Short mmCIF file of C-alpha atoms in Angstrom, two decimals:
data_model
loop_
_atom_site.label_atom_id
_atom_site.label_comp_id
_atom_site.label_asym_id
_atom_site.label_seq_id
_atom_site.Cartn_x
_atom_site.Cartn_y
_atom_site.Cartn_z
CA MET F 1 54.46 112.41 100.18
CA ALA F 2 55.36 113.58 96.49
CA TYR F 3 58.93 114.49 95.45
CA PRO F 4 60.01 116.52 92.41
CA GLN F 5 60.49 114.50 88.83
CA LYS F 6 64.38 113.48 88.47
CA GLY F 7 65.87 116.52 85.10
CA ALA F 8 62.78 118.89 86.20
CA ALA F 9 63.94 122.30 85.46
CA ALA F 10 63.40 124.85 87.89
CA VAL F 11 62.09 128.29 87.51
CA ALA F 12 64.18 131.62 89.21
CA PRO F 13 60.97 133.89 90.34
CA ARG F 14 61.26 137.73 88.27
CA ILE F 15 62.98 140.02 91.24
CA PRO F 16 60.12 142.85 90.58
CA GLY F 17 62.53 146.08 89.55
CA ARG F 18 65.37 144.05 87.81
CA THR F 19 65.57 144.39 83.96
CA PRO F 20 66.05 140.39 82.41
CA SER F 21 69.15 139.36 81.73
CA VAL F 22 70.12 138.65 78.24
CA HIS F 23 73.25 137.22 79.01
CA SER F 24 72.02 133.42 80.38
CA PRO F 25 70.76 132.50 76.14
CA LEU F 26 74.39 133.65 74.82
CA ARG F 27 76.53 131.96 77.54
CA SER F 28 74.71 128.91 77.83
CA VAL F 29 75.50 128.48 73.53
CA SER F 30 78.69 129.90 74.60
CA ARG F 31 78.94 126.72 77.11
CA ARG F 32 78.04 124.54 74.77
CA LEU F 33 80.47 125.28 71.11
CA ARG F 34 83.40 125.91 73.29
CA ARG F 35 83.00 122.06 75.23
CA ALA F 36 82.17 120.69 71.99
CA ALA F 37 85.19 123.38 70.58
CA ALA F 38 87.44 121.70 73.82
CA VAL F 39 86.46 117.59 72.83
CA GLY F 40 87.65 118.07 69.08
CA THR F 41 90.52 119.66 70.23
CA VAL F 42 91.17 117.41 73.32
CA SER F 43 90.63 114.39 70.75
CA ALA F 44 93.12 115.29 67.55
CA LEU F 45 96.09 116.00 69.77
CA ALA F 46 95.57 112.78 71.36
CA ALA F 47 94.70 111.48 67.55
CA SER F 48 98.28 112.76 66.51
CA GLY F 49 100.06 111.50 70.05
CA LEU F 50 100.38 115.25 71.23
CA VAL F 51 98.65 114.25 73.65
CA ALA F 52 97.74 111.34 76.20
CA ALA F 53 94.35 109.19 75.87
CA SER F 54 93.78 109.20 79.50
CA VAL F 55 93.13 113.16 79.14
CA VAL F 56 90.38 112.20 76.16
CA ALA F 57 89.17 109.38 78.68
CA ALA F 58 89.85 112.37 82.09
CA ALA F 59 86.76 114.43 80.17
CA PRO F 60 83.92 115.97 82.05
CA ALA F 61 80.14 114.27 81.66
CA VAL F 62 78.19 116.29 80.24
CA ALA F 63 75.38 115.24 82.99
CA ALA F 64 77.33 113.69 85.32
CA GLU F 65 75.55 110.60 88.12
CA LYS F 66 74.60 111.13 91.51
CA PRO F 67 76.90 109.17 93.53
CA LYS F 68 75.16 105.67 94.93
CA VAL F 69 75.61 105.03 98.64
CA THR F 70 74.30 102.55 100.70
CA VAL F 71 73.06 103.05 104.19
CA VAL F 72 73.52 98.84 106.46
CA ALA F 73 71.59 99.77 109.33
CA THR F 74 72.30 98.16 112.51
CA GLY F 75 70.46 100.02 115.22
CA GLY F 76 71.06 101.83 118.43
CA THR F 77 69.71 105.44 119.08
CA LEU F 78 69.47 106.94 115.95
CA ALA F 79 66.14 104.37 115.35
CA GLY F 80 65.33 104.47 118.65
CA LYS F 81 61.48 104.93 120.34
CA ALA F 82 61.40 108.25 123.44
CA ASN F 83 58.59 107.33 125.74
CA GLY F 84 57.97 110.95 125.14
CA ARG F 85 58.25 113.97 122.81
CA ASP F 86 60.35 115.95 125.17
CA THR F 87 62.35 112.66 127.03
CA TYR F 88 66.09 112.43 125.62
CA THR F 89 67.65 108.81 127.95
CA SER F 90 64.24 106.61 128.14
CA TYR F 91 64.23 105.36 125.14
CA ARG F 92 64.02 101.70 123.07
CA ALA F 93 67.27 101.75 120.65
CA GLY F 94 66.90 100.13 117.42
CA THR F 95 62.64 100.04 117.17
CA TYR F 96 62.51 101.94 113.53
CA PRO F 97 63.61 100.28 110.51
CA MET F 98 65.98 102.74 108.28
CA ALA F 99 64.09 102.31 104.94
CA ASP F 100 61.02 104.78 107.59
CA LEU F 101 64.30 107.21 108.85
CA ILE F 102 65.37 108.20 104.80
CA ALA F 103 62.20 108.79 103.85
CA GLY F 104 61.87 111.29 107.11
CA ILE F 105 65.05 113.02 105.10
CA GLN F 106 63.53 112.93 101.73
CA PRO F 107 63.47 114.78 99.50
CA GLU F 108 67.01 116.74 100.97
CA VAL F 109 69.16 114.01 100.54
CA SER F 110 68.18 113.08 96.98
CA ALA F 111 69.38 116.30 96.06
CA PHE F 112 72.93 115.26 96.10
CA ALA F 113 72.78 110.96 96.63
CA ASP F 114 71.44 108.11 95.26
CA VAL F 115 70.45 106.15 98.71
CA ASP F 116 69.79 102.47 99.65
CA VAL F 117 69.36 100.58 102.23
CA VAL F 118 70.41 97.88 103.98
CA GLN F 119 69.29 96.53 107.33
CA PHE F 120 71.92 94.38 109.08
CA GLY F 121 69.78 94.53 112.11
CA ASN F 122 68.28 96.66 114.43
CA ALA F 123 69.62 96.63 118.00
CA GLY F 124 71.72 98.50 120.78
CA SER F 125 75.51 98.69 119.62
CA GLY F 126 76.42 96.73 122.41
CA GLY F 127 74.17 93.86 121.83
CA TYR F 128 77.11 92.92 119.05
CA THR F 129 79.67 89.51 118.80
CA ILE F 130 82.63 89.84 117.17
CA ALA F 131 81.18 87.29 114.76
CA GLN F 132 78.61 89.79 113.47
CA TYR F 133 81.58 92.31 113.92
CA ARG F 134 82.92 89.90 110.84
CA GLU F 135 79.76 89.37 108.94
CA LEU F 136 79.36 93.35 109.29
CA THR F 137 82.55 93.82 107.51
CA LEU F 138 81.13 91.51 104.37
CA ALA F 139 77.96 93.41 104.40
CA VAL F 140 80.07 96.82 104.36
CA GLU F 141 82.62 95.25 101.84
CA ALA F 142 79.89 93.73 99.47
CA ALA F 143 77.90 97.48 100.04
CA LEU F 144 80.93 99.42 98.46
CA THR F 145 81.13 96.50 95.29
CA THR F 146 77.95 98.73 93.55
CA SER F 147 77.94 101.52 95.64
CA ASP F 148 80.72 104.93 95.81
CA ALA F 149 80.71 104.75 99.71
CA VAL F 150 78.92 103.35 102.56
CA VAL F 151 76.68 105.29 105.42
CA VAL F 152 77.24 102.81 109.04
CA THR F 153 74.38 103.41 111.67
CA THR F 154 74.91 102.76 114.92
CA GLY F 155 74.78 102.68 118.75
CA THR F 156 77.49 105.46 120.11
CA ASP F 157 78.19 103.39 123.07
CA THR F 158 80.33 101.37 121.17
CA MET F 159 80.58 103.21 118.28
CA GLU F 160 84.32 103.69 118.52
CA GLU F 161 85.10 100.06 118.33
CA PHE F 162 82.96 100.09 115.40
CA ALA F 163 84.47 102.26 113.57
CA TYR F 164 88.01 101.13 114.60
CA TRP F 165 87.45 97.60 113.41
CA LEU F 166 86.20 98.11 109.99
CA ASP F 167 88.44 100.89 109.95
CA LEU F 168 91.21 97.52 110.55
CA THR F 169 89.14 95.04 108.00
CA VAL F 170 87.30 96.73 104.92
CA GLN F 171 89.67 96.22 101.67
CA ASN F 172 87.83 99.39 99.71
CA LYS F 173 89.29 102.87 99.63
CA LYS F 174 86.15 104.33 99.48
CA PRO F 175 84.61 106.70 101.98
CA VAL F 176 82.74 104.60 104.77
CA VAL F 177 81.40 106.96 107.28
CA ILE F 178 80.12 106.14 110.75
CA THR F 179 76.91 107.43 112.26
CA GLY F 180 74.19 107.53 114.91
CA ALA F 181 72.65 109.53 117.36
CA MET F 182 72.41 111.39 121.26
CA ARG F 183 68.69 111.25 121.35
CA PRO F 184 65.90 108.88 119.93
CA TRP F 185 64.36 110.12 116.23
CA ALA F 186 60.69 109.75 117.58
CA ALA F 187 58.15 108.73 119.90
CA GLY F 188 55.70 107.44 117.93
CA ASP F 189 54.33 104.21 116.53
CA THR F 190 56.43 104.93 113.31
CA ALA F 191 59.48 106.84 112.48
CA ALA F 192 56.90 110.01 111.16
CA ASP F 193 54.55 109.98 114.21
CA ALA F 194 55.68 111.73 117.29
CA THR F 195 59.26 113.54 116.40
CA VAL F 196 61.66 113.71 119.53
CA LEU F 197 61.74 117.66 119.91
CA GLY F 198 65.23 118.33 118.96
CA SER F 199 66.42 115.08 118.00
CA ASP F 200 69.97 115.25 116.72
CA GLY F 201 69.13 111.98 114.52
CA PRO F 202 67.45 113.40 111.46
CA ALA F 203 70.58 115.44 110.50
CA ASN F 204 73.18 113.08 111.10
CA LEU F 205 71.93 111.07 109.21
CA LEU F 206 71.67 113.43 106.11
CA GLN F 207 74.52 115.11 106.93
CA SER F 208 77.05 111.60 106.67
CA ILE F 209 75.29 110.17 103.68
CA ARG F 210 76.46 114.29 101.98
CA LEU F 211 79.92 113.04 103.49
CA ALA F 212 79.86 109.87 101.76
CA ALA F 213 78.97 111.21 98.62
CA SER F 214 81.52 113.75 98.46
CA GLN F 215 83.71 111.45 98.30
CA SER F 216 86.01 113.71 100.39
CA THR F 217 87.50 111.20 102.90
CA PHE F 218 88.31 108.64 100.32
CA CYS F 219 91.50 106.86 101.32
CA PHE F 220 90.92 107.92 104.89
CA GLY F 221 89.88 104.56 106.12
CA THR F 222 86.60 104.44 107.77
CA VAL F 223 85.63 107.82 109.65
CA LEU F 224 83.42 108.86 112.28
CA MET F 225 81.01 112.06 111.82
CA LEU F 226 78.88 113.57 114.57
CA ASN F 227 77.10 116.48 115.62
CA ASP F 228 78.94 118.41 112.03
CA GLU F 229 82.23 117.09 112.80
CA ILE F 230 84.90 114.41 111.02
CA HIS F 231 87.10 112.13 113.03
CA ALA F 232 89.13 109.42 112.06
CA ALA F 233 88.08 106.20 113.35
CA ARG F 234 91.17 105.00 114.94
CA ASP F 235 91.49 108.51 117.05
CA VAL F 236 88.14 109.61 118.16
CA THR F 237 86.36 108.60 121.68
CA LYS F 238 83.24 108.79 123.28
CA GLY F 239 83.48 111.58 126.03
CA ASN F 240 80.28 111.73 127.63
CA SER F 241 77.60 110.60 128.36
CA THR F 242 74.21 111.88 127.49
CA ARG F 243 76.19 115.14 124.85
CA ASN F 244 75.22 115.46 121.10
CA ASP F 245 78.38 116.53 121.08
CA THR F 246 79.83 113.93 122.81
CA PHE F 247 83.02 112.24 120.12
CA VAL F 248 86.88 113.73 120.73
CA THR F 249 89.77 113.66 119.71
CA ARG F 250 92.12 114.34 122.18
CA MET F 251 95.18 115.75 121.37
CA SER F 252 95.52 115.75 118.03
CA GLY F 253 91.99 117.18 116.90
CA VAL F 254 88.50 116.39 114.12
CA LEU F 255 88.93 115.94 110.37
CA GLY F 256 87.03 118.55 109.82
CA TRP F 257 83.35 118.99 109.58
CA ILE F 258 80.24 120.26 107.32
CA ASP F 259 79.07 123.81 106.97
CA GLY F 260 75.05 123.32 105.69
CA ALA F 261 76.10 121.48 103.08
CA ASN F 262 79.91 122.70 102.78
CA VAL F 263 82.85 119.73 103.54
CA VAL F 264 85.39 121.22 105.44
CA VAL F 265 88.50 118.28 105.12
CA ASN F 266 91.63 120.03 106.80
CA ARG F 267 93.37 116.84 108.18
CA ALA F 268 93.55 113.47 107.37
CA PRO F 269 94.73 110.36 108.28
CA ALA F 270 98.91 108.85 107.77
CA ARG F 271 97.49 105.90 105.42
CA VAL F 272 96.50 108.21 103.29
CA LEU F 273 100.06 109.34 101.54
CA ASP F 274 99.79 105.27 100.74
CA CYS F 275 96.40 106.34 98.87
CA ALA F 276 98.03 105.10 95.66
CA SER F 277 99.66 101.94 96.17
CA GLU F 278 98.45 98.26 97.97
CA ASP F 279 100.30 99.61 101.04
CA TRP F 280 97.02 101.53 101.85
CA PHE F 281 95.37 97.23 102.88
CA THR F 282 95.86 96.31 105.55
CA PRO F 283 96.57 92.67 106.26
CA PHE F 284 93.70 91.20 108.10
CA ASP F 285 90.95 90.36 105.16
CA LEU F 286 87.86 88.58 106.58
CA ASP F 287 88.15 86.37 103.32
CA GLU F 288 90.54 84.97 104.26
CA VAL F 289 90.45 82.65 107.89
CA SER F 290 87.38 80.74 109.24
CA GLY F 291 85.95 79.86 112.29
CA ASP F 292 85.83 81.37 115.10
CA LEU F 293 88.00 84.94 116.27
CA PRO F 294 90.40 84.53 118.70
CA ARG F 295 89.20 85.97 122.15
CA VAL F 296 90.46 89.10 123.55
CA GLU F 297 90.41 90.70 126.26
CA ILE F 298 91.27 94.20 128.67
CA PHE F 299 92.37 94.02 132.11
CA TYR F 300 92.10 97.51 134.26
CA ASN F 301 94.46 98.38 136.21
CA TYR F 302 94.29 100.44 139.19
CA GLN F 303 95.79 100.73 143.17
CA ALA F 304 96.88 97.10 144.97
CA ALA F 305 95.00 95.48 142.31
CA GLY F 306 94.76 92.09 142.17
CA GLY F 307 95.78 89.38 139.38
CA GLU F 308 93.10 87.11 139.36
CA ALA F 309 91.27 88.54 136.28
CA ILE F 310 94.76 87.23 134.28
CA ALA F 311 95.34 83.91 135.86
CA ALA F 312 91.52 83.64 135.37
CA TYR F 313 91.92 84.85 131.38
CA ALA F 314 94.76 82.35 131.18
CA ALA F 315 92.67 79.06 132.27
CA ALA F 316 89.38 80.35 130.28
CA GLY F 317 92.43 79.89 127.02
CA VAL F 318 91.91 83.95 126.46
CA LYS F 319 94.65 84.56 123.41
CA GLY F 320 96.09 88.34 124.32
CA ILE F 321 95.29 90.79 127.08
CA VAL F 322 95.26 94.46 126.62
CA THR F 323 96.20 95.66 130.12
CA ALA F 324 95.35 99.89 130.71
CA GLY F 325 97.78 100.17 132.50
CA THR F 326 98.72 103.48 135.14
CA GLY F 327 100.92 106.40 133.30
CA ALA F 328 102.77 105.10 130.68
CA GLY F 329 101.32 101.64 130.70
CA GLY F 330 102.01 100.39 134.48
CA ILE F 331 100.69 97.38 136.78
CA SER F 332 100.47 96.29 140.44
CA ALA F 333 102.63 93.68 141.52
CA ALA F 334 100.04 90.60 141.63
CA PRO F 335 99.46 91.38 137.84
CA GLY F 336 102.38 91.60 136.74
CA ARG F 337 103.11 88.36 138.12
CA GLU F 338 100.07 86.33 136.48
CA ARG F 339 101.37 88.26 133.15
CA THR F 340 104.30 86.87 133.34
CA ALA F 341 102.96 83.23 134.23
CA ALA F 342 100.89 83.73 131.50
CA ILE F 343 102.99 84.21 129.20
CA ASN F 344 105.51 81.32 129.72
CA ASN F 345 103.14 79.02 130.50
CA GLN F 346 100.11 79.60 127.98
CA GLY F 347 102.00 82.04 125.40
CA MET F 348 99.76 84.56 125.71
CA TRP F 349 101.08 87.56 124.43
CA PHE F 350 99.74 91.01 125.78
CA VAL F 351 98.87 94.83 124.59
CA SER F 352 100.84 97.60 127.27
CA THR F 353 98.47 100.86 127.16
CA THR F 354 97.19 103.21 129.12
CA ARG F 355 94.69 104.75 131.00
CA THR F 356 94.82 108.28 131.25
CA GLY F 357 92.82 108.11 128.19
CA SER F 358 95.94 109.85 125.83
CA GLY F 359 99.83 109.97 125.77
CA SER F 360 102.00 106.51 123.99
CA VAL F 361 103.48 104.46 125.89
CA SER F 362 106.17 102.09 124.33
CA GLY F 363 109.00 99.67 125.22
CA GLY F 364 108.62 95.82 125.93
CA SER F 365 109.85 92.52 124.32
CA GLY F 366 108.80 89.60 124.10
CA ASN F 367 104.85 88.79 124.22
CA ILE F 368 104.12 92.27 125.53
CA ILE F 369 103.92 94.28 122.67
CA PRO F 370 103.29 98.16 123.16
CA GLY F 371 100.23 99.63 122.45
CA GLY F 372 101.12 103.54 120.99
CA ASP F 373 98.58 106.13 121.82
CA LEU F 374 96.44 103.32 120.97
CA LEU F 375 93.19 103.11 123.48
CA PRO F 376 92.62 99.86 125.39
CA GLN F 377 89.32 99.02 123.38
CA LYS F 378 91.20 100.32 119.84
CA ALA F 379 94.47 97.82 121.21
CA ARG F 380 92.27 94.94 122.29
CA LEU F 381 91.05 95.08 118.34
CA LEU F 382 94.26 95.42 116.73
CA LEU F 383 95.15 92.04 119.35
CA LEU F 384 92.45 90.28 118.19
CA LEU F 385 93.41 91.22 114.68
CA SER F 386 97.18 90.24 115.24
CA ARG F 387 96.15 86.51 116.02
CA ALA F 388 94.08 85.65 114.40
CA PHE F 389 95.93 86.28 111.37
CA THR F 390 99.22 85.31 112.57
CA GLU F 391 101.73 83.11 115.38
CA ASP F 392 104.95 85.12 115.12
CA VAL F 393 104.55 88.47 117.87
CA ALA F 394 106.98 89.77 115.64
CA VAL F 395 104.74 89.96 112.72
CA ALA F 396 102.22 91.56 115.65
CA ARG F 397 104.98 94.20 117.31
CA GLY F 398 104.73 95.55 113.43
CA TRP F 399 101.29 95.85 112.41
CA PHE F 400 101.04 97.54 116.47
CA SER F 401 103.84 99.56 115.18
CA ASP F 402 102.52 100.00 111.17
CA PHE F 403 98.77 99.76 110.98
CA GLY F 404 97.93 100.61 115.10
CA ASN F 405 100.35 103.96 115.29
CA PRO F 406 101.18 104.94 111.54
CA SER F 407 102.51 108.72 111.47
CA PHE F 408 103.02 111.36 108.80
CA SER F 409 106.48 111.81 107.49
CA THR F 410 108.38 113.24 103.88
CA ALA F 411 111.56 111.91 104.94
CA SER F 412 111.76 109.71 101.41
CA LEU F 413 111.15 112.60 99.32
CA ALA F 414 113.74 115.14 101.14
CA GLY F 415 116.47 113.48 98.18
CA SER F 416 113.85 113.23 94.80
CA VAL F 417 111.79 116.68 95.83
CA ASP F 418 113.53 119.83 94.80
CA PRO F 419 113.11 122.44 97.63
CA LEU F 420 113.59 125.17 95.57
CA PRO F 421 110.32 127.43 93.51
CA GLY F 422 110.97 125.80 90.29
CA GLY F 423 112.29 122.54 90.69
CA SER F 424 115.33 122.28 88.24
CA THR F 425 116.11 120.15 85.16
CA PRO F 426 118.32 117.75 85.75
CA GLU F 427 121.36 117.11 83.39
CA PRO F 428 120.39 113.75 80.51
CA GLU F 429 122.79 111.49 81.21
CA PRO F 430 125.06 110.42 77.62
CA THR F 431 123.59 107.47 76.28
CA GLY F 432 126.60 106.67 73.92
CA GLU F 433 124.31 108.11 71.06
CA PRO F 434 125.74 111.12 69.29
CA THR F 435 123.68 114.04 70.25
CA PRO F 436 122.64 115.91 67.22
CA THR F 437 123.73 119.44 65.92
CA GLY F 438 123.60 121.47 62.89
CA GLU F 439 127.10 119.65 62.32
CA PRO F 440 126.14 116.77 59.65
CA THR F 441 124.50 113.04 61.63
CA PRO F 442 127.02 110.54 61.02
CA THR F 443 124.50 108.17 60.24
CA GLY F 444 124.76 106.80 56.58
CA GLU F 445 121.48 108.30 55.84
CA PRO F 446 119.94 111.70 55.38
CA THR F 447 118.58 113.78 58.05
CA PRO F 448 116.60 117.43 57.62
CA THR F 449 119.41 119.71 58.77
CA GLU F 450 119.93 122.59 56.66
CA GLU F 451 123.95 121.35 55.97
CA PRO F 452 125.06 118.79 53.45
CA THR F 453 124.12 115.58 55.03
CA ALA F 454 127.72 112.87 53.57
CA GLU F 455 125.86 111.25 51.14
CA PRO F 456 123.87 114.22 48.94
CA THR F 457 121.25 112.71 46.19
CA GLY F 458 121.22 115.92 44.52
CA GLU F 459 116.97 116.16 45.02
CA PRO F 460 114.93 116.87 47.84
CA THR F 461 114.05 114.24 50.51
CA ALA F 462 109.77 113.83 49.68
CA GLU F 463 109.17 111.76 52.72
CA PRO F 464 110.68 111.27 55.93
CA THR F 465 113.49 108.52 56.29
CA GLY F 466 110.84 106.57 58.60
CA GLU F 467 113.88 107.04 61.27
CA PRO F 468 113.72 110.14 63.15
CA THR F 469 116.94 111.82 64.29
CA PRO F 470 116.68 111.91 68.75
CA THR F 471 116.75 116.07 69.20
CA ALA F 472 118.90 116.43 72.33
CA PRO F 473 116.84 117.84 75.04
CA GLY F 474 116.20 121.57 73.95
CA ALA F 475 116.75 121.42 70.74
CA VAL F 476 113.99 121.92 68.15
CA ALA F 477 114.02 119.00 64.88
CA GLY F 478 115.08 121.19 62.87
CA GLY F 479 118.15 121.08 64.04
CA GLY F 480 118.49 124.11 65.79
CA THR F 481 118.42 125.39 69.70
CA GLY F 482 115.02 126.90 71.90
CA GLY F 483 115.71 130.01 71.03
CA GLY F 484 116.79 130.36 67.55
CA SER F 485 114.22 130.93 64.56
CA ASP F 486 116.03 129.33 61.82
CA GLY F 487 112.52 127.28 61.47
CA GLY F 488 109.83 129.33 61.91
CA PHE F 489 107.03 129.11 64.80
CA LEU F 490 106.33 125.48 64.14
CA ALA F 491 109.74 124.86 63.96
CA VAL F 492 110.23 126.28 67.56
CA THR F 493 107.47 123.91 68.60
CA GLY F 494 109.30 120.98 67.66
CA MET F 495 106.53 118.92 66.03
CA GLY F 496 107.43 116.85 63.18
CA GLY F 497 105.09 117.68 59.66
CA ILE F 498 102.65 115.33 61.44
CA GLY F 499 102.22 117.32 64.44
CA ALA F 500 102.82 121.00 62.23
CA VAL F 501 99.59 119.59 60.21
CA VAL F 502 97.33 118.94 63.39
CA LEU F 503 98.26 122.31 65.04
CA ALA F 504 97.53 124.44 61.57
CA ALA F 505 94.85 122.46 61.57
CA LEU F 506 93.35 123.27 65.39
CA MET F 507 94.33 126.66 65.35
CA MET F 508 92.05 127.34 61.89
CA LEU F 509 88.78 125.47 64.03
CA GLY F 510 89.55 127.78 67.03
CA ALA F 511 88.81 130.56 64.72
CA GLY F 512 86.05 129.22 62.98
CA VAL F 513 84.98 127.96 66.71
CA THR F 514 85.05 131.83 67.14
CA ALA F 515 84.13 133.08 64.48
CA VAL F 516 80.48 130.71 64.77
CA ILE F 517 80.31 131.70 68.24
CA ARG F 518 80.28 135.74 67.30
CA ARG F 519 77.75 134.85 64.78
CA ARG F 520 75.74 133.54 67.35
CA HIS F 521 75.71 135.93 69.79
CA ARG F 522 74.90 138.49 67.42
CA HIS F 523 71.84 136.37 66.31
CA LEU F 524 70.55 135.68 70.37
CA GLY F 525 71.64 139.11 71.05
CA GLU F 526 69.42 139.89 68.45
CA GLN F 527 66.58 137.69 69.13
CA VAL F 528 66.42 138.60 72.62
CA ILE F 529 66.25 142.47 72.40
CA SER F 530 63.19 142.23 69.46
CA HIS F 531 61.40 140.21 72.32
#
């Protein structure tokens, strides 16, 4: 398959009956001249100290490279081979390699991203172990050292657990997007043969790469994208066994969606509040632990449930159990007794959650930690990591609050952010130094004011003293006020001698550039008209 050459120019077709525009070349030249003038102006301002050097560094590149996105593939239905083109539920997951699937969405994907592939595995999602989860995290982190974002593909059966695991463990703020499919890719010997009718795989793969490349979820942690909908890893769950729109975020709803080529994000996970600080990172850096991760299980409560499962887990050396209780987390009498015994005899930790699918569980003490509104399968992963990283149940309780159940709060800003339009200017704090005014400054050294100094020299000062007199907020260098006219225009700007010279030079530069643009416009206009 031949793809367009990188950088090849596209030629717009001429529309019958429409006169070719003479403005395009003029606008192009104008843009180049204005860009050159702007860069020169900002550079000059930076050199004079009037603009921070970081502004110059932030100037956009003329030809930005496409973002690099690494696809870490683990298999699933997305890579599945169906028994027929119209067969959606009878297939073998994890058959086709990801490189072949990427070839199937070329050249479209290369229009907005440079894509490479890491084939981590090729199996159904339910076949992966916790040890492999750990290796997956390390693979994603390794990819992010050279890529702008990562897309992880996997099966949908346990995709929400893959997503939350990565959300908790990946120590990088770059976008991580997980995706897959509800229908297999093809029914032939290769991914390019006998594409399944109505397969959602190609669109999900393309759009997940688009989302990752857009950087729209930077600092969101891991997000799940399927069926053009974007979900937070912590909140999302699979809500239907076969439908394409299977993933839902109960109570809160989606983070956003993708319409064609347009990525729309209208809410964010709470952790984005810490994007600029180290508080964004979780304590679960898997490079810091060695050996096998602890075993944690789930107990599902129901009417008159027995306690034998909890007793058996305790005897098997399980380190923690998540109880999926009725209502607000309640469990029956028999499992309740076995829970108490496991705490007293084995020091086991428990997390209380609800089987209802939404709603919060609170309370609990000692070795019983409330899971908040985490689903049982998500709480299990957080409990597993907590047991691996601390022996203090109180610390784990804090992690379930901070990382398991984060929430937005801007209360801390109430005392520091002005609530009114325009804000207010705080009064300057006294510094102990005399406030300079139009009166002589009692420093013993001459200052450039309109009043004579304490010891006049009889001759004008040829150069600055090297010790500029500080000005009060709102005052200008000449000693007047911001509304005065004693110093003229340059004095009103608050600039010293160097600043004034630079500003004058910039004004001359701007005038010269304007003249060049106008002359170039006339010249090109004459050329275009003559043709």
